[in-house]
Coordinates of N, CA, C and O in Angstrom, one line a residue:
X1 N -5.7 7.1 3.9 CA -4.7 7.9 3.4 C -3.4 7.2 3.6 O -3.1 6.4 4.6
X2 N -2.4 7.5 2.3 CA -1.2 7.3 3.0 C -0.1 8.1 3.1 O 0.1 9.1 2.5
X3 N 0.6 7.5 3.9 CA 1.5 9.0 4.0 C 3.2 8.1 4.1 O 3.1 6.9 4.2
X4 N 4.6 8.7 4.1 CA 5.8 8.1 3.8 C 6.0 8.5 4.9 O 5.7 9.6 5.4
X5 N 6.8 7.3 5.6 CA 7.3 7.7 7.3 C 8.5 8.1 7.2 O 9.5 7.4 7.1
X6 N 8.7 9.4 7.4 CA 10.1 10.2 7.5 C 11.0 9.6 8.3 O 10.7 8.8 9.2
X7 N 12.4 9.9 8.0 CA 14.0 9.4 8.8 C 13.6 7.6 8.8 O 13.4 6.9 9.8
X8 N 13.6 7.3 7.6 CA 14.1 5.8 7.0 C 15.1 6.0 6.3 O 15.2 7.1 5.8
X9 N 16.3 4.8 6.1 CA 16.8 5.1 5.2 C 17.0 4.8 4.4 O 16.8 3.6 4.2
X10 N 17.5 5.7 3.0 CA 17.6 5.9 1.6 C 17.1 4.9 0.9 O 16.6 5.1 -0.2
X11 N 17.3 3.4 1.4 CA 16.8 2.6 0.7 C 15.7 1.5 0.9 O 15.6 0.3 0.7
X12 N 15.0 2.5 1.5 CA 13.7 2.0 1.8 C 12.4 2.9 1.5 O 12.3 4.1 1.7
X13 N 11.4 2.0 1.1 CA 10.3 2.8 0.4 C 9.2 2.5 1.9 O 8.5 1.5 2.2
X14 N 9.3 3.6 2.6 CA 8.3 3.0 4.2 C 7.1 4.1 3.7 O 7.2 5.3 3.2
X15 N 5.6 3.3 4.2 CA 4.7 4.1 4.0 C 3.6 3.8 5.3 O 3.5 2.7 5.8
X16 N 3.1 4.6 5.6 CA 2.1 4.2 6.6 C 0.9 4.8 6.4 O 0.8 6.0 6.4
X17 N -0.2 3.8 6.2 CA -1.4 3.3 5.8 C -2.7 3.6 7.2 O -2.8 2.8 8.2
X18 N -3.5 5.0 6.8 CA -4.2 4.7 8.0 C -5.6 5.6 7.4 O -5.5 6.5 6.5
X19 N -6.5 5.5 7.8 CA -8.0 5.8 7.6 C -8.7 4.9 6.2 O -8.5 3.7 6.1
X20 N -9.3 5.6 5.5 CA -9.4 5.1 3.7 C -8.2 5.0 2.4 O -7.7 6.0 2.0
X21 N -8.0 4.3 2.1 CA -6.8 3.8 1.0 C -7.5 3.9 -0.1 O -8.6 3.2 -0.2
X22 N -7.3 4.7 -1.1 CA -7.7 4.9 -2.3 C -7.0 5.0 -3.3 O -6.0 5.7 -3.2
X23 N -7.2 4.4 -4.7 CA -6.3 4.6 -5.7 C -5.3 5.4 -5.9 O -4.2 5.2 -6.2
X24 N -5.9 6.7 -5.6 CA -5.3 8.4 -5.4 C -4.4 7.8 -4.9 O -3.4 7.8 -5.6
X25 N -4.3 7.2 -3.6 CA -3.5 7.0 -2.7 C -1.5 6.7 -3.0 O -0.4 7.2 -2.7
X26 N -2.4 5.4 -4.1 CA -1.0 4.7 -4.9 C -0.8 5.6 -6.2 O 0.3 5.9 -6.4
X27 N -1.4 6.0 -6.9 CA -1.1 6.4 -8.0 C -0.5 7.9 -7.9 O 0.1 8.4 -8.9
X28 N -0.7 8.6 -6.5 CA 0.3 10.3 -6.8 C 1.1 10.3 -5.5 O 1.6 11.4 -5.0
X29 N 1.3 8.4 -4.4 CA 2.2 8.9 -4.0 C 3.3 7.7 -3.7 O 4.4 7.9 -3.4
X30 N 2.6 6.3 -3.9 CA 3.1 5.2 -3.4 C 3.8 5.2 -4.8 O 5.1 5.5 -4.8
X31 N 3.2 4.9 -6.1 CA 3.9 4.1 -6.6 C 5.3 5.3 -7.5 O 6.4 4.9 -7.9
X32 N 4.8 6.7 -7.4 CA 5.8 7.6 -8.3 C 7.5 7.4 -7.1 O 8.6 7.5 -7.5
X33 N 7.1 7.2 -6.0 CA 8.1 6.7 -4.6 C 8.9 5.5 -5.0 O 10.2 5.4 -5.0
X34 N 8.1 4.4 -5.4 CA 8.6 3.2 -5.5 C 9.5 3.2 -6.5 O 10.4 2.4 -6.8
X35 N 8.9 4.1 -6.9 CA 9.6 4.2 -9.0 C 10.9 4.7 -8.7 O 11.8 4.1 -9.2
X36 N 11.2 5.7 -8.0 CA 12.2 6.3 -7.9 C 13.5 5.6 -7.2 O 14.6 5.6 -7.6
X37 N 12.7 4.8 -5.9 CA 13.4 3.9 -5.3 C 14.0 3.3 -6.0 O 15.1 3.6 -6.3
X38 N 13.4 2.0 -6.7 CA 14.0 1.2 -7.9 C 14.7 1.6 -9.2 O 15.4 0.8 -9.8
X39 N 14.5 3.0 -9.4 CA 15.8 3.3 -10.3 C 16.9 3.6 -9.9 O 17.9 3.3 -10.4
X40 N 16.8 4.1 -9.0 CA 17.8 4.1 -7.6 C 19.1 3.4 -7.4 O 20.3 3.7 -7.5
X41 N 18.3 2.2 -7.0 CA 19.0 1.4 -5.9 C 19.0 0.0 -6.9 O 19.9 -0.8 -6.6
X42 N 18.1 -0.2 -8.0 CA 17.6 -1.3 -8.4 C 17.3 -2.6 -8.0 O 17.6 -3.7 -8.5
X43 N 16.7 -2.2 -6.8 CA 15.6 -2.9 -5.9 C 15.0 -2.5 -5.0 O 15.4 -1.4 -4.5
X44 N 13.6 -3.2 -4.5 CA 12.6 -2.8 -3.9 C 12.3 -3.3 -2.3 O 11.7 -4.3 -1.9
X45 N 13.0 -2.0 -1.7 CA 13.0 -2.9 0.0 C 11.7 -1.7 0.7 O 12.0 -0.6 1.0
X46 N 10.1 -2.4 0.8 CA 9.3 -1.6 0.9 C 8.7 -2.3 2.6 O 8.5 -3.4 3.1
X47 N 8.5 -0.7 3.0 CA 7.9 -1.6 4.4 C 6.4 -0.2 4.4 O 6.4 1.0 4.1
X48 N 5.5 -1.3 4.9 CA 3.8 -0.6 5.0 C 3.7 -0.6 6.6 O 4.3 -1.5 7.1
X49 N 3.2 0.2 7.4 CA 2.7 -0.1 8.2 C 0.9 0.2 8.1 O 0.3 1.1 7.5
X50 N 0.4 -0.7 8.8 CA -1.1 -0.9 8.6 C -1.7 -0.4 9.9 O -2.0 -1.0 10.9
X51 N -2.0 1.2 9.6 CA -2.9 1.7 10.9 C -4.1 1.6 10.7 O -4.9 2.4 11.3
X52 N -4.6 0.5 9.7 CA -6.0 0.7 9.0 C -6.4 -0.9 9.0 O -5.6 -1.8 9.1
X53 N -7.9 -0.9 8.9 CA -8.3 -2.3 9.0 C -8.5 -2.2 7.9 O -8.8 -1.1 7.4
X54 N -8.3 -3.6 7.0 CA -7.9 -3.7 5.2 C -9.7 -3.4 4.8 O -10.0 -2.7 3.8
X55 N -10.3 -3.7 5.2 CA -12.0 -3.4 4.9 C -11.7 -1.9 4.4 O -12.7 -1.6 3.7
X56 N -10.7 -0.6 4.4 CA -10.9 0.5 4.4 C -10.1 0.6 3.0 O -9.5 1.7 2.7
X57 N -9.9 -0.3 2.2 CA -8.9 -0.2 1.5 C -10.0 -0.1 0.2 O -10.9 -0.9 0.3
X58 N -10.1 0.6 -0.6 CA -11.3 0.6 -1.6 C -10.7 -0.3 -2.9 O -9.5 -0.4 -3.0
X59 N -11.2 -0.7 -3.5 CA -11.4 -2.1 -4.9 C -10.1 -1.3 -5.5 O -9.2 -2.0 -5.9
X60 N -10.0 0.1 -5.7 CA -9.0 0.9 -6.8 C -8.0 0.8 -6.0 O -7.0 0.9 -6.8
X61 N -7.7 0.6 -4.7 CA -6.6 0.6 -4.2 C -6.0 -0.4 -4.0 O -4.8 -0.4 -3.6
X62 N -6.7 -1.4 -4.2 CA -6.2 -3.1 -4.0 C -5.7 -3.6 -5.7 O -4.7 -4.4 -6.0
X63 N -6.6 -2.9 -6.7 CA -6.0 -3.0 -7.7 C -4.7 -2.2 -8.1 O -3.9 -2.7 -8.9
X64 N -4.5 -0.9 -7.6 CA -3.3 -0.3 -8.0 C -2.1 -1.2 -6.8 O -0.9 -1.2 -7.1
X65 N -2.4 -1.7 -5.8 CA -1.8 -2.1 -4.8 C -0.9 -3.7 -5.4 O 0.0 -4.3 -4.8
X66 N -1.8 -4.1 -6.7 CA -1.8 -5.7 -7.4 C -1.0 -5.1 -8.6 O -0.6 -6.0 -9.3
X67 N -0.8 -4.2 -8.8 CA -0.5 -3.5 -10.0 C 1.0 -3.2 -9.2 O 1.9 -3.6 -10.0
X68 N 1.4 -2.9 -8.4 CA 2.6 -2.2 -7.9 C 3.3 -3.3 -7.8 O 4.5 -3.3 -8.3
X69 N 2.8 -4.4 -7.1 CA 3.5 -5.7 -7.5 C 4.1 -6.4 -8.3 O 5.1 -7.1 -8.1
X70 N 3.3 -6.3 -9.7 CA 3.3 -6.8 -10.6 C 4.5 -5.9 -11.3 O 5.5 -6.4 -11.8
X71 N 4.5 -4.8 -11.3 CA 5.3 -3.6 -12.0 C 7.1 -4.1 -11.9 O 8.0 -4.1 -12.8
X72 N 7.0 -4.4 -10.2 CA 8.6 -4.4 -9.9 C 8.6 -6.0 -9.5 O 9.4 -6.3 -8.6
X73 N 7.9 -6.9 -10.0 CA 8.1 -8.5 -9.3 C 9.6 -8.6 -9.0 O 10.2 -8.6 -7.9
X74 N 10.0 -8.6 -10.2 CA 11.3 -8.9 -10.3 C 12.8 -7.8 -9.7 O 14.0 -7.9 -10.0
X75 N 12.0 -7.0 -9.0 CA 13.1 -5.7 -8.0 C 12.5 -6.4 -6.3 O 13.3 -6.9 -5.5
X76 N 11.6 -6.4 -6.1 CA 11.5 -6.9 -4.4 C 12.7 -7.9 -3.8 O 13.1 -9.1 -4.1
X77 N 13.0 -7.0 -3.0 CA 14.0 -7.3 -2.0 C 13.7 -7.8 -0.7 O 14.0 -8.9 -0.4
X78 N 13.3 -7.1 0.0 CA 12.6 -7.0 1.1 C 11.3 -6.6 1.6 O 11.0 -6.0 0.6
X79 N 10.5 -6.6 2.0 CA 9.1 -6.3 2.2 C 8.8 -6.7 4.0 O 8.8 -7.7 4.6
X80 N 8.5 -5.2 4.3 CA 7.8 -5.4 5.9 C 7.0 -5.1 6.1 O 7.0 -3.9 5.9
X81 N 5.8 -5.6 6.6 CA 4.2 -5.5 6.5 C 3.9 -5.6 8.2 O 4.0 -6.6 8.9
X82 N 3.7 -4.6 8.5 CA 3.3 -4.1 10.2 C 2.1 -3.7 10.8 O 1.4 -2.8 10.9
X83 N 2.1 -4.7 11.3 CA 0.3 -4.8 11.6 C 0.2 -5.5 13.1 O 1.1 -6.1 13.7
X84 N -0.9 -5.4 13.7 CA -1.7 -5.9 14.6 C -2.4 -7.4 14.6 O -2.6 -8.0 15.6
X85 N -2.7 -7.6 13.4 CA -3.9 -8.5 12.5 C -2.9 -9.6 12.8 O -1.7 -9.5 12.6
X86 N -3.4 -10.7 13.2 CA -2.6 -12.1 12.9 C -3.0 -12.7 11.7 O -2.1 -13.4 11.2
X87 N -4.2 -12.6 10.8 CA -4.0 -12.8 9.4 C -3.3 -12.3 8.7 O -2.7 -13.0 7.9
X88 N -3.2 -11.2 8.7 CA -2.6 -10.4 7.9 C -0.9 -10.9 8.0 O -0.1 -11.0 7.1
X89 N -0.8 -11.2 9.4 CA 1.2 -11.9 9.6 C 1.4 -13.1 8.9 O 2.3 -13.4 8.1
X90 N 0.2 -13.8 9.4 CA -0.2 -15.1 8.8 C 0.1 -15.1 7.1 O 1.1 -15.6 6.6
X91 N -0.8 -14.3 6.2 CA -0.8 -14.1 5.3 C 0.4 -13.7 4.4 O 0.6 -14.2 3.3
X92 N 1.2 -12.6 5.0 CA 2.7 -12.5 4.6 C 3.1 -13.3 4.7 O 3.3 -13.8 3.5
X93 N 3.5 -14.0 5.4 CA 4.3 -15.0 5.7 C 4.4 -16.2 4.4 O 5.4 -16.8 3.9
X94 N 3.3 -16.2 4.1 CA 2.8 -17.4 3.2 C 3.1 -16.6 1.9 O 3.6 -17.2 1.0
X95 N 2.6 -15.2 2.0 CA 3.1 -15.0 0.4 C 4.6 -14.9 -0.1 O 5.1 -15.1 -1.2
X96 N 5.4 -14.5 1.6 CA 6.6 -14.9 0.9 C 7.2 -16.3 0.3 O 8.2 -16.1 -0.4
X97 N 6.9 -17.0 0.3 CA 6.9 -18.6 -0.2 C 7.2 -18.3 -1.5 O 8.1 -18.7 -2.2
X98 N 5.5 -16.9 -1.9 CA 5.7 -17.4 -3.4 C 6.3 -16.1 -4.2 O 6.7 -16.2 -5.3
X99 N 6.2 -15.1 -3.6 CA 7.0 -13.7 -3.8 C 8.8 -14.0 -4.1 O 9.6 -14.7 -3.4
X100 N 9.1 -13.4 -5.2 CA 10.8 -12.8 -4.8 C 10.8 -11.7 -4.1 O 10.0 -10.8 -3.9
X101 N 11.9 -11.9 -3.6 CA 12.6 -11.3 -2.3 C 12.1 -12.0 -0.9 O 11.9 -13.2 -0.8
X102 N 11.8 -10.8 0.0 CA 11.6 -11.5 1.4 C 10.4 -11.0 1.8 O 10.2 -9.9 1.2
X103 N 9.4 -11.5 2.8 CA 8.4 -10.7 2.8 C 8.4 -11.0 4.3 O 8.7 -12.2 4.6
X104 N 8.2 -10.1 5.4 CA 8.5 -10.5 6.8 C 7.1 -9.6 7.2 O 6.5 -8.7 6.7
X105 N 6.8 -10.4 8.5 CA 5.7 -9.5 9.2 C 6.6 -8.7 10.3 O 7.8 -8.8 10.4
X106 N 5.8 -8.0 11.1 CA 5.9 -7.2 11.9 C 4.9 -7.0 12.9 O 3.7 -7.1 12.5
X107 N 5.1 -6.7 14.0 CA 4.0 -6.6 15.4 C 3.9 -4.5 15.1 O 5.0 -4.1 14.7
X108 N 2.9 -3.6 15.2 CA 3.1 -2.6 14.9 C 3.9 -1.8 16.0 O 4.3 -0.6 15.8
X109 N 4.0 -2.5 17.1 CA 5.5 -1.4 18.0 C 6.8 -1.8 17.8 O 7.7 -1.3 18.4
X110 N 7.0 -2.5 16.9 CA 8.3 -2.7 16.3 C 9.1 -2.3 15.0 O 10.0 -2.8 14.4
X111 N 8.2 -1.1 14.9 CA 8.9 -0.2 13.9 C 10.7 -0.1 13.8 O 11.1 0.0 12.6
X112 N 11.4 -0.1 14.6 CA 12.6 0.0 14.6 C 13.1 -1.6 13.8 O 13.6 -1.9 12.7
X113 N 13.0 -2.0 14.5 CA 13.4 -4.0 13.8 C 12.8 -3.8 12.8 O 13.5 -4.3 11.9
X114 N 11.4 -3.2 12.3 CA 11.2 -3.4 10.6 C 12.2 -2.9 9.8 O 12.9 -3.4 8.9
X115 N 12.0 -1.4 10.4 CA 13.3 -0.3 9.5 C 14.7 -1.3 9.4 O 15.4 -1.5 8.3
X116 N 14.9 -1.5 10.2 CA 16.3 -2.0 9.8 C 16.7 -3.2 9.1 O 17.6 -3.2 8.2
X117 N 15.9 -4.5 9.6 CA 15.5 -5.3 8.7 C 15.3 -5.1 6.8 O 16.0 -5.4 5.9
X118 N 14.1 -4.5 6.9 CA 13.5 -3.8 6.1 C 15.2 -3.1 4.7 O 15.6 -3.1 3.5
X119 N 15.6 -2.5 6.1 CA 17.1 -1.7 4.7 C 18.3 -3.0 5.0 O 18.8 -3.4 4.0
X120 N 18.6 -3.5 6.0 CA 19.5 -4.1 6.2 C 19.8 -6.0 6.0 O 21.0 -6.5 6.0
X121 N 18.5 -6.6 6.0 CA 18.0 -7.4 6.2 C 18.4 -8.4 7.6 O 18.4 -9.6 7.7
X122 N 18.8 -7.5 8.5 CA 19.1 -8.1 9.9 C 18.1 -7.0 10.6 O 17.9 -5.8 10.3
X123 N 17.5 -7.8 11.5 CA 17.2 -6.7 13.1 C 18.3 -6.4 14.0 O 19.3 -7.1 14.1
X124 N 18.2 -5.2 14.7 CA 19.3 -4.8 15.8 C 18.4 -4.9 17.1 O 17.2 -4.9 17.3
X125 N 19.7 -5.0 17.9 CA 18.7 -4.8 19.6 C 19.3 -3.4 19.5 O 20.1 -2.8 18.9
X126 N 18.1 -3.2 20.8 CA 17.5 -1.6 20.8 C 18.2 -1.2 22.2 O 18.1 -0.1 22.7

């Protein structure tokens, strides 16, 4: 499931990712969010946190998830990917290379430095 992490702000699309990930998932709640965001603001500063191991993520949700990228390539601004997983850090890291915008990892107790990052593109000390 995913769900939108409440008291972010306005210009950030924050979602947190935890049990089974299913197309459902992106299609009635991630991407009608993102859409909104990007007409918005006309760009896309999105942060996931990953309370799920990606094995839970089903084929329809990796494809709407490939689809969501593709949609706004050219709106990504920022991107914070919060996880536990050192591939997965590893892996951001590297796709920012080839991504527009920025794409940053995150350790998952540092929700606050994402958020801010994430809208501001600085971290603050806490």
């Amino acid at each position: 499931m995913i769900t939108i992490i409440p008291d972010t702000p306005e210009n950030v699309a924050a979602f947190k990712a935890s049990g089974e990930i299913t197309r459902e998932d992106f299609e009635n709640l991630v991407i009608p969010h993102v859409k909104t965001k990007v007409n918005t603001f006309n760009e896309l500063n999105y942060l996931l946190l990953l309370d799920t191991d990606l094995n839970n993520f089903t084929a329809g949700a990796w494809l709407q998830d490939a689809l969501l990228g593709l949609q706004n390539i050219t709106k990504w601004n920022r991107a914070a990917i919060m996880t536990d997983k050192k591939a997965v850090q590893n892996f951001t890291e590297i796709f920012s290379v080839l991504m527009p915008g920025e794409f940053r990892s995150f350790d998952k107790d540092d929700l606050y430095n994402a958020i801010c990052w994430c809208a501001e593109g600085k971290q603050k000390d806490i």
